[in-house]
mmCIF file of C-alpha atoms in Angstrom:
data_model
loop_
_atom_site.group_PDB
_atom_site.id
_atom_site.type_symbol
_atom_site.label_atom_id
_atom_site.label_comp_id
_atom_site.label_asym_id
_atom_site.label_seq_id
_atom_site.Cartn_x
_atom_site.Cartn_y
_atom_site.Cartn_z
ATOM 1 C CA UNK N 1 -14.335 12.117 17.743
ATOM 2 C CA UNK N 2 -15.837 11.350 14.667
ATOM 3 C CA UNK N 3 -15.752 8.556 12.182
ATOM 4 C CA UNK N 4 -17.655 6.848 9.055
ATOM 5 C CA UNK N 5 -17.175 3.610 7.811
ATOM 6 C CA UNK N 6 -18.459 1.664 4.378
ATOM 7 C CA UNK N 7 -18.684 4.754 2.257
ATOM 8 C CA UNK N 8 -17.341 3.048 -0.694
ATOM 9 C CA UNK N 9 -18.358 4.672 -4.013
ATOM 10 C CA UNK N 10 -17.503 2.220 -6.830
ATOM 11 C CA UNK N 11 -18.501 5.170 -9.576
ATOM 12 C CA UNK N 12 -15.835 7.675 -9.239
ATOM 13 C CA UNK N 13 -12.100 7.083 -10.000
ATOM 14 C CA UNK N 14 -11.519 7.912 -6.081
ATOM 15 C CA UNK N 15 -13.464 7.240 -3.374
ATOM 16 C CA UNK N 16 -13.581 7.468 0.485
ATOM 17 C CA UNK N 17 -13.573 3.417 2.199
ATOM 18 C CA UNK N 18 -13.711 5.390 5.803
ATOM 19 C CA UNK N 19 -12.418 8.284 7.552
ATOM 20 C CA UNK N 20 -11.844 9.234 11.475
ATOM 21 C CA UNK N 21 -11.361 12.752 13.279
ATOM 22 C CA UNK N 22 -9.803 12.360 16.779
ATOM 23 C CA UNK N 23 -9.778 8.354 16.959
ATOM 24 C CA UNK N 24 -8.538 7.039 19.806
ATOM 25 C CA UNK N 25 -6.467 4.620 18.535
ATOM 26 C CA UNK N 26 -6.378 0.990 19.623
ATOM 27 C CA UNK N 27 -3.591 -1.424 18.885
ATOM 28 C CA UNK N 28 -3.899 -2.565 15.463
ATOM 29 C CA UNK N 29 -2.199 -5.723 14.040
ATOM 30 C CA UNK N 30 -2.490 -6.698 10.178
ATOM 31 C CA UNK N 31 -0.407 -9.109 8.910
ATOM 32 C CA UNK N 32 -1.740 -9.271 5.757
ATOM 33 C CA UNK N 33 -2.049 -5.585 5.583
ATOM 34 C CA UNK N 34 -5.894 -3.416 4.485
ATOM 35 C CA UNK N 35 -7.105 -3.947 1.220
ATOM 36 C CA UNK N 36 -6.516 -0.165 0.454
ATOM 37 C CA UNK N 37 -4.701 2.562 0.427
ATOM 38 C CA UNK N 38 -4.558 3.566 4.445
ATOM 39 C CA UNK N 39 -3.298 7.035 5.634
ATOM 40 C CA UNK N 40 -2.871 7.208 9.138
ATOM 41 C CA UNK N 41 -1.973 10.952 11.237
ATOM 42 C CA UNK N 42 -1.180 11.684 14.913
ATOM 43 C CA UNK N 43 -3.919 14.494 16.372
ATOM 44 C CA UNK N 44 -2.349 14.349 19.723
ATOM 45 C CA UNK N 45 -0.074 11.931 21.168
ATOM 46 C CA UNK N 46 2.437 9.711 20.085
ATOM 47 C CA UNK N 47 2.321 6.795 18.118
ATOM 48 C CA UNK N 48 4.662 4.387 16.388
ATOM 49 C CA UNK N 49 4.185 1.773 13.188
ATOM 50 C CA UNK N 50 6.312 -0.985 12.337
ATOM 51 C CA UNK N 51 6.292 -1.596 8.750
ATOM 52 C CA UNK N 52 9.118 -4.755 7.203
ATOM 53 C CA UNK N 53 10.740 -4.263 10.548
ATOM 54 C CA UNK N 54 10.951 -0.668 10.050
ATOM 55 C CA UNK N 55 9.323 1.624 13.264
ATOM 56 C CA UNK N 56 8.139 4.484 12.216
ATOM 57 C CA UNK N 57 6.773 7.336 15.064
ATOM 58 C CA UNK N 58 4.125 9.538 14.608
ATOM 59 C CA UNK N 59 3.918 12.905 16.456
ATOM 60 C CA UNK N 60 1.666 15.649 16.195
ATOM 61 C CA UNK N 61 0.606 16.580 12.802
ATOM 62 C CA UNK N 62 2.970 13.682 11.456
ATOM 63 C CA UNK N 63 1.258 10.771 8.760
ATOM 64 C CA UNK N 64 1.677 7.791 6.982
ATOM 65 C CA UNK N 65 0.336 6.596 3.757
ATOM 66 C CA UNK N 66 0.449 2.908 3.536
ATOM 67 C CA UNK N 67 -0.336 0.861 0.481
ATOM 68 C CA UNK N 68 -2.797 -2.126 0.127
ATOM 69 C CA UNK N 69 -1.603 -5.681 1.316
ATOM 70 C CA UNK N 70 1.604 -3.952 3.496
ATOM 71 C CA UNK N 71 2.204 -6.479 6.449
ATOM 72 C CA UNK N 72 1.998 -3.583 9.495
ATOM 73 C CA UNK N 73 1.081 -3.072 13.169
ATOM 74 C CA UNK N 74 0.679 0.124 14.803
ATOM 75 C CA UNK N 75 0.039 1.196 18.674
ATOM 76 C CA UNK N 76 0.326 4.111 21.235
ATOM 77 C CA UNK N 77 3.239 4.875 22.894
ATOM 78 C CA UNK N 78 2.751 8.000 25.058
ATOM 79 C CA UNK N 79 0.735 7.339 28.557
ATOM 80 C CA UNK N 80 -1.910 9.631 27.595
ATOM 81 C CA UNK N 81 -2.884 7.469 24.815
ATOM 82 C CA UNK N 82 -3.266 8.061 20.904
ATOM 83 C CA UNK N 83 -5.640 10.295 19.003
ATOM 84 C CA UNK N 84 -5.652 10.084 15.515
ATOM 85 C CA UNK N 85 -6.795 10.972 11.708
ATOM 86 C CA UNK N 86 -7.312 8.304 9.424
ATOM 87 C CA UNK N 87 -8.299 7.590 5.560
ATOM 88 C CA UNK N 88 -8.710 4.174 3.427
ATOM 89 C CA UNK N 89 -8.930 5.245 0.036
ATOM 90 C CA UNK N 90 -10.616 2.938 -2.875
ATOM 91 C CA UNK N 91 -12.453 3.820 -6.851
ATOM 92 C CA UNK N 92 -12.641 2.340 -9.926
ATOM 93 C CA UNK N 93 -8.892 4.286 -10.252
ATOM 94 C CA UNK N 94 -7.165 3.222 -7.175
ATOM 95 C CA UNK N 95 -4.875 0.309 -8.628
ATOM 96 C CA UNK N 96 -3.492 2.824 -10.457
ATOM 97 C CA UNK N 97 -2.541 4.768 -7.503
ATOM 98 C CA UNK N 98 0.815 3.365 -7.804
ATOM 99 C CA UNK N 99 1.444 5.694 -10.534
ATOM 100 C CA UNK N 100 1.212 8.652 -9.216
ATOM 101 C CA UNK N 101 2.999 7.804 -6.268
ATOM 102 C CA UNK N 102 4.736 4.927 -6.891
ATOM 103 C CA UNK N 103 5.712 1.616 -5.548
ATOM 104 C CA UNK N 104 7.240 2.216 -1.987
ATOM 105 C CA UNK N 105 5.045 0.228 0.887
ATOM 106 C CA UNK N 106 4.868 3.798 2.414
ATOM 107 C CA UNK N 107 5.236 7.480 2.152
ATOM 108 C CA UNK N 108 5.421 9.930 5.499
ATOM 109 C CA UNK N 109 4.268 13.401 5.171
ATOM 110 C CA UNK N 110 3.468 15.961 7.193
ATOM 111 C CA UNK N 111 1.149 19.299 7.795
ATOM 112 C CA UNK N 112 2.640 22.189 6.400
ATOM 113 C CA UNK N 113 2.211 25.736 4.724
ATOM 114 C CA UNK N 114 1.345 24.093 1.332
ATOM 115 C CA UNK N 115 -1.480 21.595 2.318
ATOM 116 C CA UNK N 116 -2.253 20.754 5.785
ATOM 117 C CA UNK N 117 -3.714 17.104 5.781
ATOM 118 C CA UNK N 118 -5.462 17.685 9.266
ATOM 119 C CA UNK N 119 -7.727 20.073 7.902
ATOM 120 C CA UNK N 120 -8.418 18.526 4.388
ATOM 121 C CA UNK N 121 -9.676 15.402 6.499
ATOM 122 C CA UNK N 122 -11.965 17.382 8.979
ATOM 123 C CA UNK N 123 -13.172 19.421 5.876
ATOM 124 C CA UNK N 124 -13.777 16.257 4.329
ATOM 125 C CA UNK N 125 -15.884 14.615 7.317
ATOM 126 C CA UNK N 126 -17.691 17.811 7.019
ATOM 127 C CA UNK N 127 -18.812 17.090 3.330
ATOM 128 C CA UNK N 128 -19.906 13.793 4.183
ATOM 129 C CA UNK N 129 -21.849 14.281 7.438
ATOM 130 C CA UNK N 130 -23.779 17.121 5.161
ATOM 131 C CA UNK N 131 -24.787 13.417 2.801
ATOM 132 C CA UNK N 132 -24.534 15.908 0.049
ATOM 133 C CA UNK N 133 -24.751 13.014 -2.125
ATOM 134 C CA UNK N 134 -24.184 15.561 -5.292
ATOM 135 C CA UNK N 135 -20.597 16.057 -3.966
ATOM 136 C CA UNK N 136 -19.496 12.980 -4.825
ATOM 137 C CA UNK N 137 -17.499 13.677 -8.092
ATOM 138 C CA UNK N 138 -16.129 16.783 -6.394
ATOM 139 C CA UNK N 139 -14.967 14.240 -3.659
ATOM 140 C CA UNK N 140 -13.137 12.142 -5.849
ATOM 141 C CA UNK N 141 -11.329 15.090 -7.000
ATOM 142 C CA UNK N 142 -10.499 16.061 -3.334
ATOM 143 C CA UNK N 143 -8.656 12.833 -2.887
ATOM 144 C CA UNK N 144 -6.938 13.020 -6.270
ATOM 145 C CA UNK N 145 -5.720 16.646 -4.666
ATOM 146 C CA UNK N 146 -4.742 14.711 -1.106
ATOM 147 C CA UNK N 147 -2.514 12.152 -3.350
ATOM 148 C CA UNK N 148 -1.201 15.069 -5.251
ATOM 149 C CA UNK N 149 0.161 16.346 -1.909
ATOM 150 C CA UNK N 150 1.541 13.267 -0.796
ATOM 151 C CA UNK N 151 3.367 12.985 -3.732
ATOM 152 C CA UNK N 152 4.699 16.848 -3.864
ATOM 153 C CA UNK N 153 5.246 17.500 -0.588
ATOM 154 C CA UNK N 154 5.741 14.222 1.484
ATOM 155 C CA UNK N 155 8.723 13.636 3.635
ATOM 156 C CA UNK N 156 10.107 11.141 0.951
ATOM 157 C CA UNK N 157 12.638 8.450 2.430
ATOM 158 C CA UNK N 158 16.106 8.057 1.214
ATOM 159 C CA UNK N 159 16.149 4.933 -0.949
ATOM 160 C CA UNK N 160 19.141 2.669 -0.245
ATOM 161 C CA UNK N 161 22.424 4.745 -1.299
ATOM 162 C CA UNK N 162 24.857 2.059 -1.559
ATOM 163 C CA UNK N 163 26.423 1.693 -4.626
ATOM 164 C CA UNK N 164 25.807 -2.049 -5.245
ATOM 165 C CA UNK N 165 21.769 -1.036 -4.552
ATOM 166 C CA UNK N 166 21.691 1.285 -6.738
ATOM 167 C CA UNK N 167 23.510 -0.767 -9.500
ATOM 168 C CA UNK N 168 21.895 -3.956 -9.109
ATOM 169 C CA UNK N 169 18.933 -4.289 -6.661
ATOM 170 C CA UNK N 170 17.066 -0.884 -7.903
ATOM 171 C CA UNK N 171 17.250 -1.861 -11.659
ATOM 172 C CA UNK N 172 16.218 -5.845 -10.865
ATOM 173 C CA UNK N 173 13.125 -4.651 -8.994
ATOM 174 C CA UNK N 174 11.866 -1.850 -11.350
ATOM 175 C CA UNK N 175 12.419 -4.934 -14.305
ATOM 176 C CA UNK N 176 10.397 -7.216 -11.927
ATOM 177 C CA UNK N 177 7.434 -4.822 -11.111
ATOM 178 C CA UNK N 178 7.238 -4.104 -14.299
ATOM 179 C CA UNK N 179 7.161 -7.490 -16.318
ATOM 180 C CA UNK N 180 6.003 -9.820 -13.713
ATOM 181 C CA UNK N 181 3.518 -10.679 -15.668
ATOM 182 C CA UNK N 182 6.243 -12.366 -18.375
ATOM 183 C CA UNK N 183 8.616 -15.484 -16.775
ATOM 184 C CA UNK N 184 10.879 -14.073 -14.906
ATOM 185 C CA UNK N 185 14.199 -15.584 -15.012
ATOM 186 C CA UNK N 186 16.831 -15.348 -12.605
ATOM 187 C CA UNK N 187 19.478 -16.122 -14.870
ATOM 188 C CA UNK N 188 17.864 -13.465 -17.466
ATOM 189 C CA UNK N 189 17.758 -10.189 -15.150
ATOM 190 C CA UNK N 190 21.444 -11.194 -13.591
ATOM 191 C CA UNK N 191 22.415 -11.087 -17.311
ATOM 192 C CA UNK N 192 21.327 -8.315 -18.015
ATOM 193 C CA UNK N 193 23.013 -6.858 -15.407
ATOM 194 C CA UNK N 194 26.243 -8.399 -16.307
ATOM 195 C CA UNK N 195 26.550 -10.767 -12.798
ATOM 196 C CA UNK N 196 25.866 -14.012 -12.098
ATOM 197 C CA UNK N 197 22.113 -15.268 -10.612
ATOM 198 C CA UNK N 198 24.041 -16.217 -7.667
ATOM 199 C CA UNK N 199 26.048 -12.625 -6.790
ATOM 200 C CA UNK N 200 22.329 -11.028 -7.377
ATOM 201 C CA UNK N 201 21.023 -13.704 -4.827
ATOM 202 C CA UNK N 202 23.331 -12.666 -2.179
ATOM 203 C CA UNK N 203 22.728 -8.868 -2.877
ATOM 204 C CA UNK N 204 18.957 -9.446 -2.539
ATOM 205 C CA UNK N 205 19.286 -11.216 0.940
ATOM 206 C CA UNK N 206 21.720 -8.642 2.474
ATOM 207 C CA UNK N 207 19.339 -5.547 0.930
ATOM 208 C CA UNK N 208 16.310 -6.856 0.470
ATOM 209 C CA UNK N 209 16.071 -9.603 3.611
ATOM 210 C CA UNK N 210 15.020 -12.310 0.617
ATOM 211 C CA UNK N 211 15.774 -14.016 -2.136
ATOM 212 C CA UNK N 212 14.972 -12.695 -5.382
ATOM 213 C CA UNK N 213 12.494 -16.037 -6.123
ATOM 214 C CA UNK N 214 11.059 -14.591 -2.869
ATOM 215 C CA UNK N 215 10.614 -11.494 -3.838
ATOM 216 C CA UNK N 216 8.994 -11.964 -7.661
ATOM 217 C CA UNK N 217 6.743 -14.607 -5.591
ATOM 218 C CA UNK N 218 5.532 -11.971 -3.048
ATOM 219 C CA UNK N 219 4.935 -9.956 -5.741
ATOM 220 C CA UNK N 220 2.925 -11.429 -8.111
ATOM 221 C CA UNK N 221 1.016 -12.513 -4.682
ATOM 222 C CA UNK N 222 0.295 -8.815 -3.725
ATOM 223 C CA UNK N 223 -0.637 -7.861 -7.125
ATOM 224 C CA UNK N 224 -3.372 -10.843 -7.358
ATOM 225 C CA UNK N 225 -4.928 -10.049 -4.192
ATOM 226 C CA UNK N 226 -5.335 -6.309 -5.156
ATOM 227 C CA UNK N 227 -6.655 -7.587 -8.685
ATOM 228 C CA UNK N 228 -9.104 -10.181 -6.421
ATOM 229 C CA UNK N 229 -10.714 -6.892 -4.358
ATOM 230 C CA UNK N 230 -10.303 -4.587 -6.693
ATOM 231 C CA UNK N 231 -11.434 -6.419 -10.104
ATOM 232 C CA UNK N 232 -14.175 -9.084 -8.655
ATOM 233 C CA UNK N 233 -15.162 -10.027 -11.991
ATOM 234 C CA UNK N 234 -12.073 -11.142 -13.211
ATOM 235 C CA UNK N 235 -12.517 -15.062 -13.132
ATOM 236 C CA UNK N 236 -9.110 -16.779 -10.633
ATOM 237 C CA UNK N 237 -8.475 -18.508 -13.777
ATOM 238 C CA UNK N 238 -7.503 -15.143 -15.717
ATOM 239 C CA UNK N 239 -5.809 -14.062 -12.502
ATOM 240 C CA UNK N 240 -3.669 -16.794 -12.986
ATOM 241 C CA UNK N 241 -1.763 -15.184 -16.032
ATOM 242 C CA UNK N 242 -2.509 -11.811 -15.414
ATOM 243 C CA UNK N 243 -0.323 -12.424 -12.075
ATOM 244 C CA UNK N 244 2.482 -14.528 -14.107
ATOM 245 C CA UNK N 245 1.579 -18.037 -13.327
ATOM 246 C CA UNK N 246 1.442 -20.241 -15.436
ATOM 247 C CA UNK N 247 -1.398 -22.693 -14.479
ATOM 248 C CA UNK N 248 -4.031 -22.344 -12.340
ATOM 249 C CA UNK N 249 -3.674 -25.246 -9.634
ATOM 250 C CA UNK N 250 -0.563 -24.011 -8.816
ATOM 251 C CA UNK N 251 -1.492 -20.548 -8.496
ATOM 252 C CA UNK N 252 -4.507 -21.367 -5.822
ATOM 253 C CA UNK N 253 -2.115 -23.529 -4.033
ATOM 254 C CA UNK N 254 0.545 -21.112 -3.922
ATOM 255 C CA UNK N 255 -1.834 -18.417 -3.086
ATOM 256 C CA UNK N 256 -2.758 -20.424 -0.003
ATOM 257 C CA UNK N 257 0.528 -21.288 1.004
ATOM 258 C CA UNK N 258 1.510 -18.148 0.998
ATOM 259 C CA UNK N 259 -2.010 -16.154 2.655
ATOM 260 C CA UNK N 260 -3.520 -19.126 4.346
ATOM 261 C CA UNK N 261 -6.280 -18.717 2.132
ATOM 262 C CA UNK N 262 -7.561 -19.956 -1.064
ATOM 263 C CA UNK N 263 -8.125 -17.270 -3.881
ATOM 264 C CA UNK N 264 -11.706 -17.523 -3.830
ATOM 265 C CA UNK N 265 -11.753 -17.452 -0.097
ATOM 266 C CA UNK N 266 -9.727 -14.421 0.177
ATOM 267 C CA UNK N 267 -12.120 -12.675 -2.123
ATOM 268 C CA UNK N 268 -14.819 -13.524 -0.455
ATOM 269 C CA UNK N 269 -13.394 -12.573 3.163
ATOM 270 C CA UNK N 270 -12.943 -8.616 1.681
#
C-alpha cells in the first residue's frame, strides 16, 4: 500500500492532488462531492458507488472518474474488504477538463489492451516516490494521456434514449451549460423548443428528478464553487456574474442556502 497526498503543482496545466496503490478503502461519504477530478479503481475486491441515486460496482480492474462537486458515497461490499487505486487530479488547466471529456458527473472505464489504468497509476507513484522534481512537466503530460484514455476508451453510459429526452431535455441542458452565464428564461428555452415552460417542467421532473429552475440553480452553484477553488483570486463579487447572478447579496445567500456555507467560507474550507 502506498499513497501521497498534497502534491498539488499549481504550474503545469495538470497536476497530481494525491494518488493511492492498494488502499484499503474505508467508507467514504461526500455530499458535497471533492473539489477535483477523483478517479477511483478496484485492485481487489468489490466495491460499489452511489452517484444521483445511481450504484455503480466496481470489480477488479473496473474505475470511475468522477467530476468535482458530484454529491457521492462509496463503500466495500465483499467480506474481504476493498483495495483500491485512486487519483484527484487538479492544474492551472483542470476547469477545462470538461472539454475533453465532457459534462457527465461520471465516466467508468476499465483496464484493457489499449491502456491499462492500474499500471499507469503504479508507474506514476513510481515517478513521484523518485521526487524527480524535473519530471514535473512530463507528469502533466502523463495525466493529459490518462484523460485521453478515459475519453477513447471508457465504458461510456447510454444517455437517456427516449425520444422526448432526446428532443427536449438533451437540447435544454446543452443551452443551459452553455449560457448560464446569460438569464436564463424558462419561457425562452421552452420556446425555442416549440413547448410550453410548463410541458418542459414536467419532462425535467420525470427525467431529470427536478425542475428546470432547479437544475440552472444547481448549476450555476457547481460552476461557482469550482471557480472559488480553482480561481482564488477572482473577487465573490465577480463570481457573482461570472456564475449568472445578478447581484451579489443574493448570490452569497443563495450560495449558503444551497451548501450551508457562505462563499467566502467555502473557499476558505478547500
Amino acid at each position: 500500500m502506498e499513497v501521497h497526498f498534497n502534491l498539488l503543482d499549481g504550474s503545469n496545466p495538470f497536476s497530481i492532488e494525491s494518488i493511492g496503490y492498494q488502499w484499503e478503502q474505508e467508507m467514504i461519504i461526500r455530499a458535497d462531492g471533492y473539489p477535483y477530478y477523483h478517479w477511483l479503481q478496484t485492485e481487489e475486491g468489490l466495491g460499489e458507488v452511489t452517484i444521483e441515486n445511481e450504484k455503480i460496482r466496481l470489480r477488479p480492474s473496473e474505475g470511475i472518474l468522477i467530476t468535482p462537486f458530484v454529491s457521492h458515497y462509496y463503500q466495500a461490499i465483499s467480506a474481504k474488504g476493498w483495495q483500491t487505486n485512486f487519483l484527484t487530479i487538479n492544474g492551472t488547466f483542470s476547469p477545462n477538463i470538461a472539454d475533453i471529456l465532457g459534462t457527465a458527473p461520471y465516466y467508468l472505464a476499465n483496464d484493457c489492451q489499449d491502456f491499462s489504468y492500474s499500471n499507469w497509476t503504479r508507474k506514476m507513484l513510481s515517478h513521484i516516490k523518485n521526487e524527480n522534481q524535473n519530471r514535473q512537466q512530463q507528469l502533466s503530460i502523463d495525466v493529459y494521456t490518462f484523460l485521453l484514455n478515459i475519453r477513447d476508451h471508457g465504458l461510456h453510459r447510454t444517455v437517456h434514449t427516449n425520444d422526448l429526452y432526446q428532443q427536449y431535455i438533451w437540447p435544454s441542458i446543452q443551452w443551459i451549460e452553455t449560457n448560464y452565464v446569460e438569464k436564463c428564461d424558462i419561457g425562452d428555452i421552452a420556446k425555442r423548443l416549440y413547448i410550453s415552460p410548463q410541458y418542459l417542467n414536467k419532462l425535467f421532473r420525470r427525467f431529470v428528478g427536478v425542475s428546470i429552475y432547479q437544475y440552472i440553480l444547481a448549476y450555476r452553484i457547481k460552476k461557482a464553487k469550482e471557480i472559488l477553488v480553482t480561481n482564488r483570486e477572482i473577487k465573490i463579487k465577480d463570481i457573482t456574474f461570472l456564475t449568472g447572478f445578478n447581484d451579489t447579496s443574493h448570490f452569497v445567500a443563495t450560495f449558503k442556502k444551497e451548501t450551508g456555507f457562505t462563499p467566502k467560507e467555502f473557499r476558505a474550507f478547500y
